[in-house]
Amino acid sequence: MSSAAAFSYSPLLPLGADQTEYRLITDEGVDVVNGPGGRRFLTVDPAALTALTAEAMHDIAHFLRPAHLAQLRSIIDDPAASPNDRFVALDLLRNANIAAGGVLPMCQDTGTAIVMGKRGRHVLTDGSDEEAIARGVYQAYTRLNLRYSQLAPITMWEERNTGTNLPAQIELYAEDPGGHPDAYKFLFMAKGGGSANKSYLYQETKALLNPTRMMQFLEEKLRLIGTSACPPYHLAVVIGGTSAEHALKTAKLASAKYLDNLPTEGSMLAHGFRDVELEAEVLELTRQFGIGAQFGGRYFCHDVRVVRLPRHGASCPVAIAVSCSADRQAVAKITPSGVWLERLETDPARFLPDVTEETLGGDSDVVRVDLNRPMDEIRAELSRYPVKTRLSLTGPLVVARDIAHAKIAERLDAGEPMPQYLRDHAVYYAGPAKTPEGYASGSFGPTTAGRMDAYVEKFQAAGGSQVMLAKGNRSGQVTRSCHQHGGFYLGSIGGPAARLAQDCIRHVEVLEYPELGMEAVWKIEVEDFPAFIVVDDKGNDFFAEVTKPVLTVGRR
């Protein structure tokens, strides 16, 4: 046997210098004390951790990074963008401006709170760091107009909402962040169900590691992401990994731009690196899909991060993750100078362009639909137009999602009739955040339509759900059911929940199951609510064509 190579070490994910712009939250709760051997230690009170966490969760619910907002603006300015691309981008910019007011969060799914901390060896706390951080999450979610989404398992089959959005996912590491022993650094994220559900792991082999096969693989898998997680996306692809779970974790970090300062080439130290050339090629690939920013065009993705990791010779995990239009994350640090949080954009209005309806493709192309009419008249109106037609909805909608659908299905199975409200009205799949005082509604954007696919045929056969409104693509069974029963699926723009609440929703009331909270059945009145025809009564599905792989050439 040959002699072993000399010992060498590199962090698996070696990050470069931190270029973040921070703002000071407080200088209270931190102190520097002398220790043995002339060392100096940073002491951090639990209250400082709580205050930082509460402030961070507030900021990421209401503010975005300037770079993200600039990317939205660039879609509007791009002459190659489709009218639907520009319409979605403008709606998301308007939503950002409303959310920045600090009342309505940018998305109704205010997410699972995820916190990662790296504590230097000269940082002293009382050991209750995780509890102090959880308290900050609690303060943010109970005091702000956010939504409680965490379910406690009571038995294997029974769940109850915790009513606080706890537990949070909190991961703390003992390491000197950036080589600084007296620093405590953090990444705060809020991950909604839509984008979290678009995290994928594939167990591949060495056969994938050639340019042609890789691009074919990525085209097939990336098209399957669809639009239910609210594009345009920040897409991350990780190839390799010392374990499957590390590949997935790396993809999540990369989607949050946390790994942007990785090296851009590999070495025998076996560290991870970014392949910026492949990133550009994958971005161009996604622009050829035709999916666009939800309803056709080029902007399925804002950008792409590709990270190559070392791997065991018998394994080749590939992880894919996205950060959605609610691009909610911020880094922070505690140092001897105080408690610091990434400076997010508090004046997104500077990114808004001066646009007219002509810029967006013309108001004359928008079909205005009166939802006060009988359902047969609404369907007859929709039947006149092709998929991708842009609509403006005014009138009543019934709101119901997962749990309500399950309860109604049980009633049908027991021989009860379809509730009249689902026969008379279009159904909007959504669940609101808390309603601020003086507002008709809290943030109230659409939820992922695919979760209700299994109910559609049963409900339409019973005369309900003839017109459905939500976000994302549907399965073939929904297209077939709409064709058979004369139904429609309308796509709502995923992302602008604050704008919909402020500009489009005029009244909200509970119809049934008030004990379910945001999962109750609601009736809402909307005005000029934007939507697009995605599935029609003739068997057409806009997404059916754009999800088919067409790539026949590999990487040049």
Coordinates of C-alpha atoms in Angstrom, one line a residue, residues 58-59 61-64 69 72 90-107 145 345-350 352 436 439 441-444 495-506:
H58 CA -39.9 41.2 12.5
D59 CA -37.5 42.5 9.8
A61 CA -41.4 39.4 7.7
H62 CA -41.6 42.9 6.4
F63 CA -38.3 43.8 4.5
L64 CA -36.3 42.3 1.7
L69 CA -35.7 44.2 -5.0
L72 CA -37.5 42.4 -9.5
L90 CA -44.5 44.8 -10.4
D91 CA -47.1 43.2 -8.2
L92 CA -44.3 41.8 -6.0
L93 CA -42.7 45.2 -5.8
R94 CA -45.9 46.8 -4.8
N95 CA -46.4 44.1 -2.2
A96 CA -42.9 44.8 -0.8
N97 CA -43.8 48.5 -0.4
I98 CA -47.0 47.6 1.6
A99 CA -45.2 45.1 3.8
A100 CA -42.4 47.6 4.5
G101 CA -45.1 49.6 6.4
G102 CA -44.6 47.1 9.2
V103 CA -48.3 46.1 9.6
L104 CA -49.0 43.5 7.0
P105 CA -46.3 40.8 6.5
M106 CA -45.2 40.2 2.9
C107 CA -46.6 36.6 2.9
N145 CA -49.6 40.2 12.6
E345 CA -34.3 47.7 2.6
T346 CA -36.8 49.9 4.4
D347 CA -37.6 52.1 1.4
P348 CA -38.5 49.7 -1.4
A349 CA -40.4 52.5 -3.2
R350 CA -37.1 53.5 -4.8
L352 CA -40.8 51.0 -8.2
P436 CA -54.5 44.2 12.1
Y439 CA -58.0 46.4 8.4
S441 CA -58.0 41.4 6.4
G442 CA -54.6 40.2 7.3
S443 CA -52.1 39.2 4.7
F444 CA -54.1 36.7 2.6
G495 CA -46.3 36.2 -3.1
P496 CA -48.2 39.5 -2.9
A497 CA -50.3 38.6 0.2
A498 CA -50.0 42.1 1.7
R499 CA -51.0 43.8 -1.5
L500 CA -54.1 41.5 -1.8
A501 CA -55.1 42.3 1.7
Q502 CA -54.8 46.1 1.4
D503 CA -56.0 46.6 -2.2
C504 CA -58.2 43.7 -3.1
I505 CA -60.0 42.2 -0.1
R506 CA -62.9 44.3 1.2

